[in-house]
PDB file of C-alpha atoms (C1' of nucleotides) in Angstrom:
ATOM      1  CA  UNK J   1     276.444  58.996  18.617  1.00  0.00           C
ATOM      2  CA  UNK J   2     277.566  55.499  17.536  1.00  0.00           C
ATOM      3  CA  UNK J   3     274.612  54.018  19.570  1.00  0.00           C
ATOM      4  CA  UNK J   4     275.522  50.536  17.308  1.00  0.00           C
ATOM      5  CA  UNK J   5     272.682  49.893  14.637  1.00  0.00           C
ATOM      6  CA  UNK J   6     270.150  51.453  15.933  1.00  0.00           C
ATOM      7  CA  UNK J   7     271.894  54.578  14.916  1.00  0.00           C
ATOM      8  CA  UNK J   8     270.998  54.357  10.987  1.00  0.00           C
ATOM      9  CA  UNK J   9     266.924  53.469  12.116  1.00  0.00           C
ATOM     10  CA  UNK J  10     266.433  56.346  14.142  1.00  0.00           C
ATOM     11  CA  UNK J  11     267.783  58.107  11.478  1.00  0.00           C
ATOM     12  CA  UNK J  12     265.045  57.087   9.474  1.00  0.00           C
ATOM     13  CA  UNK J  13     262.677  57.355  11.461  1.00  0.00           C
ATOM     14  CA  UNK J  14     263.181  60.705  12.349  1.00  0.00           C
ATOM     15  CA  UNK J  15     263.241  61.256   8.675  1.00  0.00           C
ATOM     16  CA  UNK J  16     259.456  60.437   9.041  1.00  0.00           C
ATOM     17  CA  UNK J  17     257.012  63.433   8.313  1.00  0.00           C
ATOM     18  CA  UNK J  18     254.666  64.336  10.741  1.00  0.00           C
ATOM     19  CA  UNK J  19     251.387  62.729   9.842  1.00  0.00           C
ATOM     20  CA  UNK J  20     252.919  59.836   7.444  1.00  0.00           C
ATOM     21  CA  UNK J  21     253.299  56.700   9.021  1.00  0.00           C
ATOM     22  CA  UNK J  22     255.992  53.795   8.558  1.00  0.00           C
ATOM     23  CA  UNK J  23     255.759  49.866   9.288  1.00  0.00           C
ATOM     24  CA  UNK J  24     258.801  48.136  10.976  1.00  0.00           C
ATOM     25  CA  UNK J  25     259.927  46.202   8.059  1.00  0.00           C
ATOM     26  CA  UNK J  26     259.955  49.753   6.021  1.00  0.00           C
ATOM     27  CA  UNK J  27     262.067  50.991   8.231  1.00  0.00           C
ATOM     28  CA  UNK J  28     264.385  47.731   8.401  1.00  0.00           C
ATOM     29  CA  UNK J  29     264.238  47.945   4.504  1.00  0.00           C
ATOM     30  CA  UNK J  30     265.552  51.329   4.536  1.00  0.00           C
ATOM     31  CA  UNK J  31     268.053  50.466   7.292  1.00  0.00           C
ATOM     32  CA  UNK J  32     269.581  47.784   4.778  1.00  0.00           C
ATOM     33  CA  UNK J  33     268.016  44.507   7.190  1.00  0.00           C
ATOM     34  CA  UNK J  34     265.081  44.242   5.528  1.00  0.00           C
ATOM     35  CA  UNK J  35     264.817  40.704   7.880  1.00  0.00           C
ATOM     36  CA  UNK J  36     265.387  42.787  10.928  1.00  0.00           C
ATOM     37  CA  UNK J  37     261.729  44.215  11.572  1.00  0.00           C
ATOM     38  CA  UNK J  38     262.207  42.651  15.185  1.00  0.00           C
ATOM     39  CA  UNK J  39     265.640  44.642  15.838  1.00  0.00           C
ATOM     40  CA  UNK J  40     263.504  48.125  14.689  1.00  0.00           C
ATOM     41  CA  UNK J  41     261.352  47.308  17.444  1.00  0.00           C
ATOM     42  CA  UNK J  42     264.095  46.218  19.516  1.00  0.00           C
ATOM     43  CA  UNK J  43     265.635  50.127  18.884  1.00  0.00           C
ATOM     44  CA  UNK J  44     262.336  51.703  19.843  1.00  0.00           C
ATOM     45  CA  UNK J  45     261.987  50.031  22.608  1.00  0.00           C
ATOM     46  CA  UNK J  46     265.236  50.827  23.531  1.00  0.00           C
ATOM     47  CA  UNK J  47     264.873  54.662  23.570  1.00  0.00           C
ATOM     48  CA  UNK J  48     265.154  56.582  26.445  1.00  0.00           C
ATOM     49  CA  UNK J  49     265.200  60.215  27.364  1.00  0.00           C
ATOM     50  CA  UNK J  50     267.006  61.918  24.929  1.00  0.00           C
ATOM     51  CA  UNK J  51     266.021  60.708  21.645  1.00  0.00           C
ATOM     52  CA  UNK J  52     263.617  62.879  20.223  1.00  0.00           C
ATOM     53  CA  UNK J  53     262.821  60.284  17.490  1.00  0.00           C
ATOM     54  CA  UNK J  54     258.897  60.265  16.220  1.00  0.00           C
ATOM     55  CA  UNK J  55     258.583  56.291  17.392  1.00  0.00           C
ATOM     56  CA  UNK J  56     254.824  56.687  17.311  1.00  0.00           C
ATOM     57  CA  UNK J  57     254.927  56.431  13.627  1.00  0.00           C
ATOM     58  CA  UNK J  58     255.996  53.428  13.422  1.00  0.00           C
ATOM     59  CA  UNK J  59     253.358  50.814  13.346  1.00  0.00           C
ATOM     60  CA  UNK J  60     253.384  47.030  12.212  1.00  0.00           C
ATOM     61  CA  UNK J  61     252.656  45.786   8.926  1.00  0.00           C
ATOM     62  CA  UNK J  62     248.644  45.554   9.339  1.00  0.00           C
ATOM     63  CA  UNK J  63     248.799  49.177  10.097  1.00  0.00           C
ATOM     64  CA  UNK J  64     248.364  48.306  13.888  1.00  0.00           C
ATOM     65  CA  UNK J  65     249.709  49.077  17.069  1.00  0.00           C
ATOM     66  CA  UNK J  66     252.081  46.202  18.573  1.00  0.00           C
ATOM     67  CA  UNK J  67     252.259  48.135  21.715  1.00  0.00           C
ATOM     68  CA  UNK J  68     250.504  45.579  24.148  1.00  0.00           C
ATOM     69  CA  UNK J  69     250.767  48.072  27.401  1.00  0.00           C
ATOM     70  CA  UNK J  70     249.269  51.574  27.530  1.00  0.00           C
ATOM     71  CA  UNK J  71     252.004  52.674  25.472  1.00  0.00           C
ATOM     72  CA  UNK J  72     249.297  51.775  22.490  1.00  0.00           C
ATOM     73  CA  UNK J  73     246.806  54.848  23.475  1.00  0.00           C
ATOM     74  CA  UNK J  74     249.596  56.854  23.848  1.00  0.00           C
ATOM     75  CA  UNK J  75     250.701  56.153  20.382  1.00  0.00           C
ATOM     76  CA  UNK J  76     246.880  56.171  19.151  1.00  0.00           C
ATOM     77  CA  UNK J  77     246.660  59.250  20.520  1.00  0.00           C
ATOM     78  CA  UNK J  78     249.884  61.037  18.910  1.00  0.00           C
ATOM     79  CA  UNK J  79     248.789  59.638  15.792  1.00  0.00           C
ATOM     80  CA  UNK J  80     245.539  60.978  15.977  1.00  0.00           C
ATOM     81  CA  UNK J  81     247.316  64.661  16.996  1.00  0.00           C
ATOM     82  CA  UNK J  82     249.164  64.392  13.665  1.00  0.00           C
ATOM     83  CA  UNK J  83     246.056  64.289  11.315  1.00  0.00           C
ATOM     84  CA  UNK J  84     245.683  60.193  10.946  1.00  0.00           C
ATOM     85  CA  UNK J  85     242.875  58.684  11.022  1.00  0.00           C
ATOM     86  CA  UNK J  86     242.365  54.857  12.366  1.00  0.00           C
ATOM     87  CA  UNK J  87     239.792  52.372  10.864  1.00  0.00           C
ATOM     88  CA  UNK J  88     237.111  50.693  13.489  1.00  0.00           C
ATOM     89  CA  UNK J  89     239.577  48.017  13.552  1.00  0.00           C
ATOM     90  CA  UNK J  90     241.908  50.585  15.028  1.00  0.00           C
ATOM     91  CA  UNK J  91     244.012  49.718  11.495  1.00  0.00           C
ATOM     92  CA  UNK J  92     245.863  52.832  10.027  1.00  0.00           C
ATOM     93  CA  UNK J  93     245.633  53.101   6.106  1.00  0.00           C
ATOM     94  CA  UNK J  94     249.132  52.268   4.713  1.00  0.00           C
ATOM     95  CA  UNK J  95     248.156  53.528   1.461  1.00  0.00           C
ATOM     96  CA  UNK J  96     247.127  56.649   2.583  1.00  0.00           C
ATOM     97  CA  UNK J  97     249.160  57.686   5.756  1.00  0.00           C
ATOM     98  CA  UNK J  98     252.247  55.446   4.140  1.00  0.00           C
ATOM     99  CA  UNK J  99     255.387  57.368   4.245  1.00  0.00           C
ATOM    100  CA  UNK J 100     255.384  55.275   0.688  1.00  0.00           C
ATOM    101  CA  UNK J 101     252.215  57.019   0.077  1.00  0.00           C
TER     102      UNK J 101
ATOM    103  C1'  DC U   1     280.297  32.372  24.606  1.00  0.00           C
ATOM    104  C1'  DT U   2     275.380  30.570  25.234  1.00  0.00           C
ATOM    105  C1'  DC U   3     270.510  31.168  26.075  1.00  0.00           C
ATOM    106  C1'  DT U   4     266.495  34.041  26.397  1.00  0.00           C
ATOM    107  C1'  DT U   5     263.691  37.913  25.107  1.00  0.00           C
ATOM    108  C1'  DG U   6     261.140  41.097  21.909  1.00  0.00           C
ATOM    109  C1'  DA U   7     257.008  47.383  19.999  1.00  0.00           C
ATOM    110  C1'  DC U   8     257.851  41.778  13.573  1.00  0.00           C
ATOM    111  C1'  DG U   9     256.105  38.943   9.706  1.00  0.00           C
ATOM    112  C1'  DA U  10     254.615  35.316   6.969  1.00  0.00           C
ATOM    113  C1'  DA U  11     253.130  30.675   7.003  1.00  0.00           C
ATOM    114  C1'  DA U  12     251.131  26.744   9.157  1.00  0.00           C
ATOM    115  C1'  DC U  13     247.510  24.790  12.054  1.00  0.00           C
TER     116       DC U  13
ATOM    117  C1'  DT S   1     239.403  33.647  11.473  1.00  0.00           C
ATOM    118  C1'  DG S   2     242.211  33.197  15.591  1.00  0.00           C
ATOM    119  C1'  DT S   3     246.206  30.973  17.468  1.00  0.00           C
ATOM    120  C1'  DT S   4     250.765  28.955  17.149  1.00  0.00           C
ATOM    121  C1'  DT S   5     255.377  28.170  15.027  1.00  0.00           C
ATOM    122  C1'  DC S   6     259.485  29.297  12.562  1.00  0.00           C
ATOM    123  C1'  DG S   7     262.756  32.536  10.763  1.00  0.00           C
ATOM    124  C1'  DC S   8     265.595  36.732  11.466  1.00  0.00           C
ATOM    125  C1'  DC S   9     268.401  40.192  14.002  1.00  0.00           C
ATOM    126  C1'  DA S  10     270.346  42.579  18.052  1.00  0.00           C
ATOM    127  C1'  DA S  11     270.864  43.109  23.027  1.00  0.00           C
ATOM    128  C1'  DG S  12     270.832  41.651  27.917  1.00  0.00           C
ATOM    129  C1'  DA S  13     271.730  38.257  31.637  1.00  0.00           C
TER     130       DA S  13
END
DNA sequence: CTCTTGACGAAAC
DNA sequence: TGTTTCGCCAAGA
């Protein structure tokens, strides 16, 4: 499944617990590019049917949703399903949902 | 091989 | 405080 790069991130980000939440550049940290938050976003934009990986938890550094299209509510909305919570400002609490805790 | 795009981020304006 | 620019990385045309 040597999908190129993306491999190693969705590997981490199906290593996200349900209910915990992870920003981009976490997950390009843990990937070993912590300069590559753009190319995690690249790889979850590039899934397709077939990968079962948990893309909803990842969110942006401000604990917000980048997705401009409906895909947002979507993601709001799975969120939500897993127990987490979202400020007024639609903001998700890093230091509490963090996967970093 | 070159140029553009993008679900990012921090800094500059 | 909201918008714009630059830097960084990978993929598509």
């Amino acid at each position: 499944m040597t999908e190129g790069h993306f491999q190693e991130i969705y590997r981490i980000v199906e290593a996200v617990p349900a209910g915990k939440v992870v920003t981009y550049t976490t997950v390009a940290v843990l990937a070993g590019r912590p300069k590559a938050a753009r190319t995690v976003g690249w790889a979850m934009r590039a899934l397709r049917r077939g990968t079962h990986v948990p893309w909803h938890r990842v969110i942006n550094a401000q604990g917000r949703i980048s997705l401009p299209s409906p895909g947002a509510e979507l993601q709001r909305a799975l969120l939500e399903n897993e127990g987490i919570e979202f400020n007024a400002t639609g903001c998700v609490d890093l230091q509490r949902y963090g996967w970093q805790g």
